[in-house]
C-alpha positions as MATLAB code, in Angstrom:
seq = 'MRLIDFMEAFPDEASCKSKLKEYREKQGVVCPRCGSAQHYWKKDKECYECKHCHYRQSLKSNTVMHGSQLPLRYWFIAMHLLTSTKKSFSAAELQRQLGHKNYNPIWALLHKLRNAMGKRDSEYEVCGMIELDEGFFSTEVPDDEKDKPLKRGKGSQKKSKVLVMAQTHEGTPSKKSDKPTSVKYIKMFVIEDLRSETIDDKVKMYIDPDSTIKSDDSKSYTNFSKIVKEHIHQAIEPKQVDKVLPWVHIAIANAKRLLLDVYHDIRPEYLQNYLNEFCWKFNRRNFGEALFDRLMVAAVSYKNQFRYNIE';
ca = [
       0.000    0.000    0.000;
       1.401    3.379   -0.972;
       1.686    6.039    1.721;
      -0.848    8.320    0.055;
      -3.368    5.452   -0.153;
      -2.815    4.609    3.501;
      -3.420    8.202    4.585;
      -6.658    8.311    2.602;
      -7.884    4.977    3.998;
      -7.002    5.699    7.649;
      -7.125    9.451    8.284;
      -8.136    9.195   11.950;
      -8.742    6.906   14.946;
     -12.373    6.265   13.975;
     -11.411    4.834   10.581;
      -8.901    2.489   12.262;
     -11.532    1.281   14.748;
     -13.974    0.628   11.926;
     -11.399   -1.404    9.983;
     -10.324   -3.408   13.025;
     -13.967   -4.222   13.779;
     -14.401   -5.379   10.185;
     -11.377   -7.695   10.405;
     -12.405   -9.082   13.795;
     -15.882   -9.988   12.612;
     -14.502  -11.508    9.423;
     -12.157  -13.745   11.467;
     -14.845  -14.489   14.052;
     -15.215  -13.136   17.602;
     -15.004  -15.869   20.243;
     -15.912  -15.421   23.896;
     -12.849  -16.212   26.082;
     -15.109  -17.283   28.946;
     -17.585  -19.727   27.366;
     -16.272  -20.149   23.824;
     -19.433  -18.892   22.138;
     -19.060  -17.278   18.705;
     -22.295  -15.258   18.991;
     -21.959  -11.640   20.088;
     -23.677   -8.282   20.157;
     -21.758   -5.121   19.318;
     -22.525   -2.514   22.004;
     -22.000    0.770   20.212;
     -22.277    2.893   23.365;
     -19.523    0.888   25.110;
     -17.544    0.059   21.938;
     -17.235   -3.581   22.955;
     -18.601   -7.031   22.161;
     -21.023   -8.768   24.518;
     -21.471  -12.531   24.424;
     -25.067  -13.598   23.727;
     -24.612  -16.661   25.925;
     -22.843  -15.503   29.109;
     -22.917  -11.691   28.571;
     -19.131  -11.429   28.981;
     -17.780   -8.243   27.415;
     -14.540   -7.797   25.539;
     -13.017   -4.737   23.922;
     -12.139   -4.323   20.277;
      -8.464   -5.034   21.033;
      -9.092   -8.108   23.219;
      -7.341  -11.326   22.108;
      -5.585   -9.528   19.272;
      -1.940   -8.504   19.148;
      -3.099   -5.148   20.552;
      -4.566   -6.739   23.699;
      -4.015   -4.509   26.740;
      -2.302   -1.739   24.777;
      -3.083    1.868   25.715;
      -1.572    3.209   22.501;
      -3.903    4.676   19.848;
      -5.054    2.234   17.186;
      -3.626    4.546   14.552;
      -0.134    3.924   15.967;
      -0.630    0.209   15.331;
      -1.934    0.797   11.812;
       0.964    3.122   10.961;
       3.468    0.581   12.297;
       1.891   -2.215   10.237;
       1.957   -0.022    7.148;
       5.630    0.858    7.598;
       6.643   -2.760    8.249;
       4.812   -4.036    5.176;
       5.615   -1.223    2.747;
       9.404   -1.409    3.118;
      11.658   -4.223    1.939;
      13.900   -3.820    4.950;
      12.643   -2.924    8.415;
      11.876   -0.041   10.741;
      13.546    0.596   14.086;
      11.592    1.529   17.204;
      13.630    4.714   17.598;
      12.719    5.856   14.080;
       9.048    4.964   14.551;
       9.006    6.864   17.862;
      10.476    9.902   16.088;
       7.951    9.694   13.240;
       5.011    9.378   15.657;
       6.306   12.077   17.998;
       5.651    9.800   20.968;
       7.342   10.710   24.237;
       8.339    7.233   25.477;
      10.450    4.678   23.611;
       9.428    1.494   25.465;
       5.777    1.280   24.309;
       6.817    1.746   20.669;
       9.523   -0.904   21.012;
       6.982   -3.315   22.544;
       4.478   -2.565   19.763;
       6.956   -3.551   17.048;
       8.042   -6.701   18.863;
       4.443   -7.793   19.349;
       3.884   -7.439   15.603;
       7.064   -9.391   14.846;
       5.979  -12.086   17.264;
       2.596  -12.256   15.490;
       4.462  -12.717   12.194;
       6.429  -15.608   13.670;
       3.345  -17.217   15.125;
       1.599  -17.032   11.762;
       4.540  -18.618    9.926;
       4.816  -21.371   12.572;
       1.429  -22.692   11.403;
       2.991  -23.891    8.135;
       5.478  -26.663    7.379;
       8.055  -26.640    4.612;
       8.082  -29.642    2.293;
       9.739  -31.117   -0.770;
      13.460  -30.409   -1.154;
      14.805  -28.594    1.911;
      18.242  -27.037    2.228;
      19.298  -26.953    5.882;
      22.269  -25.405    7.655;
      23.054  -23.170   10.600;
      24.178  -19.554   10.707;
      25.869  -17.506   13.420;
      24.493  -14.016   14.026;
      26.289  -11.287   15.981;
      24.395  -10.247   19.117;
      25.189   -8.608   22.440;
      26.981  -10.651   25.067;
      24.351  -12.037   27.507;
      24.366  -10.447   30.969;
      25.451  -13.670   32.684;
      28.449  -13.991   30.320;
      29.836  -10.453   30.473;
      32.304  -11.217   33.273;
      33.751  -14.254   31.482;
      36.610  -14.179   28.936;
      35.328  -13.695   25.386;
      35.619  -16.853   23.302;
      36.505  -16.864   19.625;
      34.819  -18.389   16.593;
      31.431  -20.136   16.569;
      31.438  -20.604   20.338;
      31.765  -16.881   21.058;
      29.270  -15.333   23.478;
      28.669  -12.694   20.781;
      27.325  -15.295   18.328;
      23.765  -16.636   18.404;
      23.117  -19.944   16.661;
      20.328  -19.968   14.064;
      18.938  -23.018   12.268;
      17.898  -22.140    8.702;
      15.618  -24.101    6.352;
      14.956  -23.207    2.713;
      12.312  -24.962    0.616;
      13.465  -25.111   -3.012;
      12.205  -26.541   -6.282;
      13.767  -27.319   -9.624;
      13.675  -24.537  -12.158;
      15.359  -23.306  -15.302;
      18.092  -20.699  -14.745;
      16.924  -17.136  -15.361;
      18.792  -14.087  -16.562;
      19.218  -12.929  -12.953;
      20.444  -16.275  -11.608;
      22.302  -19.290  -12.947;
      21.189  -21.511  -10.051;
      19.363  -24.723  -11.053;
      16.814  -24.312   -8.248;
      14.499  -21.571   -6.973;
      13.611  -20.810   -3.369;
       9.985  -20.760   -2.188;
       9.922  -20.431    1.599;
      12.402  -20.085    4.442;
      12.355  -20.605    8.198;
      14.873  -19.418   10.812;
      15.056  -20.492   14.450;
      17.379  -19.319   17.205;
      18.656  -22.437   18.990;
      20.560  -22.788   22.250;
      23.059  -25.356   20.979;
      23.962  -27.543   18.004;
      23.136  -30.886   19.614;
      21.298  -33.322   17.357;
      18.377  -33.513   19.806;
      17.815  -29.759   19.600;
      17.886  -29.691   15.800;
      15.815  -32.875   15.454;
      12.988  -31.280   17.452;
      12.805  -28.367   15.009;
      12.917  -30.683   12.002;
      10.077  -32.832   13.371;
       7.990  -29.753   14.093;
       8.429  -27.761   10.875;
       9.430  -30.134    8.044;
       6.983  -32.513    6.396;
       8.069  -36.166    6.902;
       7.806  -36.856    3.137;
      10.492  -34.257    2.411;
      14.128  -34.557    1.400;
      16.756  -32.670    3.410;
      19.994  -31.568    1.801;
      22.811  -30.632    4.196;
      26.497  -30.994    4.961;
      27.802  -33.968    6.941;
      27.629  -32.344   10.372;
      27.323  -34.738   13.320;
      24.285  -32.729   14.413;
      22.360  -34.092   11.414;
      22.865  -37.840   11.933;
      19.191  -38.628   12.693;
      17.539  -36.938    9.721;
      17.144  -40.181    7.752;
      14.858  -41.435   10.552;
      12.699  -38.286   10.502;
      12.209  -37.542    6.790;
      11.976  -39.599    3.612;
      15.525  -38.907    2.457;
      18.636  -37.161    3.730;
      21.262  -36.100    1.193;
      24.487  -35.106    2.909;
      28.085  -34.675    1.916;
      31.317  -33.114    3.100;
      31.428  -29.570    1.753;
      34.518  -27.412    1.429;
      34.013  -23.832    2.707;
      34.485  -22.467   -0.806;
      31.808  -24.799   -2.199;
      29.079  -24.288    0.391;
      27.423  -21.470   -1.576;
      27.104  -23.779   -4.581;
      25.826  -26.851   -2.728;
      23.465  -25.005   -0.350;
      22.987  -21.676   -2.139;
      19.598  -20.485   -0.868;
      20.236  -21.125    2.811;
      23.361  -19.019    2.696;
      21.782  -16.284    0.587;
      19.029  -16.046    3.225;
      21.591  -15.905    6.044;
      23.639  -13.223    4.278;
      20.563  -11.093    3.491;
      19.245  -11.359    7.045;
      22.603  -10.353    8.496;
      22.861   -7.389    6.131;
      19.355   -6.210    7.038;
      20.085   -6.354   10.770;
      23.391   -4.523   10.350;
      21.789   -1.804    8.224;
      18.903   -1.028   10.594;
      19.987   -1.901   14.140;
      23.039   -1.181   16.270;
      23.044   -4.059   18.748;
      20.550   -6.864   19.221;
      20.071   -8.738   22.462;
      20.090  -12.510   21.853;
      16.678  -13.005   23.477;
      15.061  -10.729   20.862;
      16.887  -11.993   17.764;
      14.071  -14.448   16.971;
      11.563  -11.616   16.584;
      13.734   -9.836   14.021;
      14.174  -13.108   12.114;
      10.396  -13.610   12.263;
       9.918  -10.358   10.391;
      12.573  -11.199    7.799;
      11.093  -14.653    7.078;
       7.471  -13.471    7.095;
       8.168  -10.760    4.538;
      10.367  -13.025    2.405;
       7.716  -15.771    2.298;
       5.139  -13.205    1.121;
       7.448  -11.282   -1.208;
       4.984  -11.582   -4.118;
       1.898  -10.401   -2.229;
       2.331   -6.739   -3.167;
      -0.306   -4.438   -1.663;
      -2.013   -7.400    0.048;
       0.832   -7.570    2.580;
      -0.841   -5.049    4.895;
      -4.027   -7.115    4.792;
      -2.086  -10.295    5.660;
      -0.484   -8.640    8.680;
      -3.877   -7.376    9.819;
      -5.216  -10.943    9.710;
      -2.213  -12.195   11.712;
      -2.681   -9.400   14.270;
      -6.413  -10.001   14.702;
      -6.185  -13.799   14.967;
      -3.292  -13.606   17.421;
      -3.862  -14.879   20.967;
      -2.050  -12.720   23.482;
       0.882  -14.858   24.637;
       3.535  -12.139   24.349;
       2.493   -9.474   26.831;
       4.418   -6.407   27.920;
       3.163   -4.299   30.801;
       5.220   -1.217   30.007;
       2.691    0.977   28.178;
];
């Protein structure tokens, strides 16, 4: 959605409330007390009342905006900015654009939206041919590690481990790329360690069992043949990894570049939310103007499991 179209569609708080109400009723309003899907809209109170038990809930209840005291227009502007840019938007820049006094509520708003993106993507598995490898992203040293000597390499406290999956399919090389395959969807997960048990859990949860996994010969991947239909693995020289597993490493490189361009330092406990945004936007890269609509659906259908009490 272009900026001028957004301003025309949502010029004030009332227009945002009307649109949110439309999305909520399209997705279905469910009573959190009795589970009934039949409600009245009480215009004088601006809330829904259950026809069965008469429990009332606000327009924001059980959405990503649950409990927020920020204006709805802030949320709509944030969703527009996140979906209309290829990269991302920092909380500090959004705070400046909104002219809001406090940073923390704006930071929480963006992270709630990123968490909603991740929750939406977690509903889908990847299938077919899957490239799989891990990446190491630079983050701040955790508080409980700051007094310890800084390690080097992959085991450094400044490196967060990320498992990356890329669903690919065979395709004819195009003018822009000479690769024999094309990428469809990607998934990225921050993991605590590289043990096979940790990685196996993610594979079981997010990869269809009838799929084929292509990876290097890491000892962390020894159980894949028991989880999926086929596991293709081989020893890969560092110089050849981009040719054998091209899309995984393109995704890792692009994600790292995006984070470096927009943010100064990222705490390891929040890295997953930034990766959620990157993957969500990548997986919907061909949606065009419908991207705002897709984020609205994710926000409305979100159950509030990521609550901040800092507004």
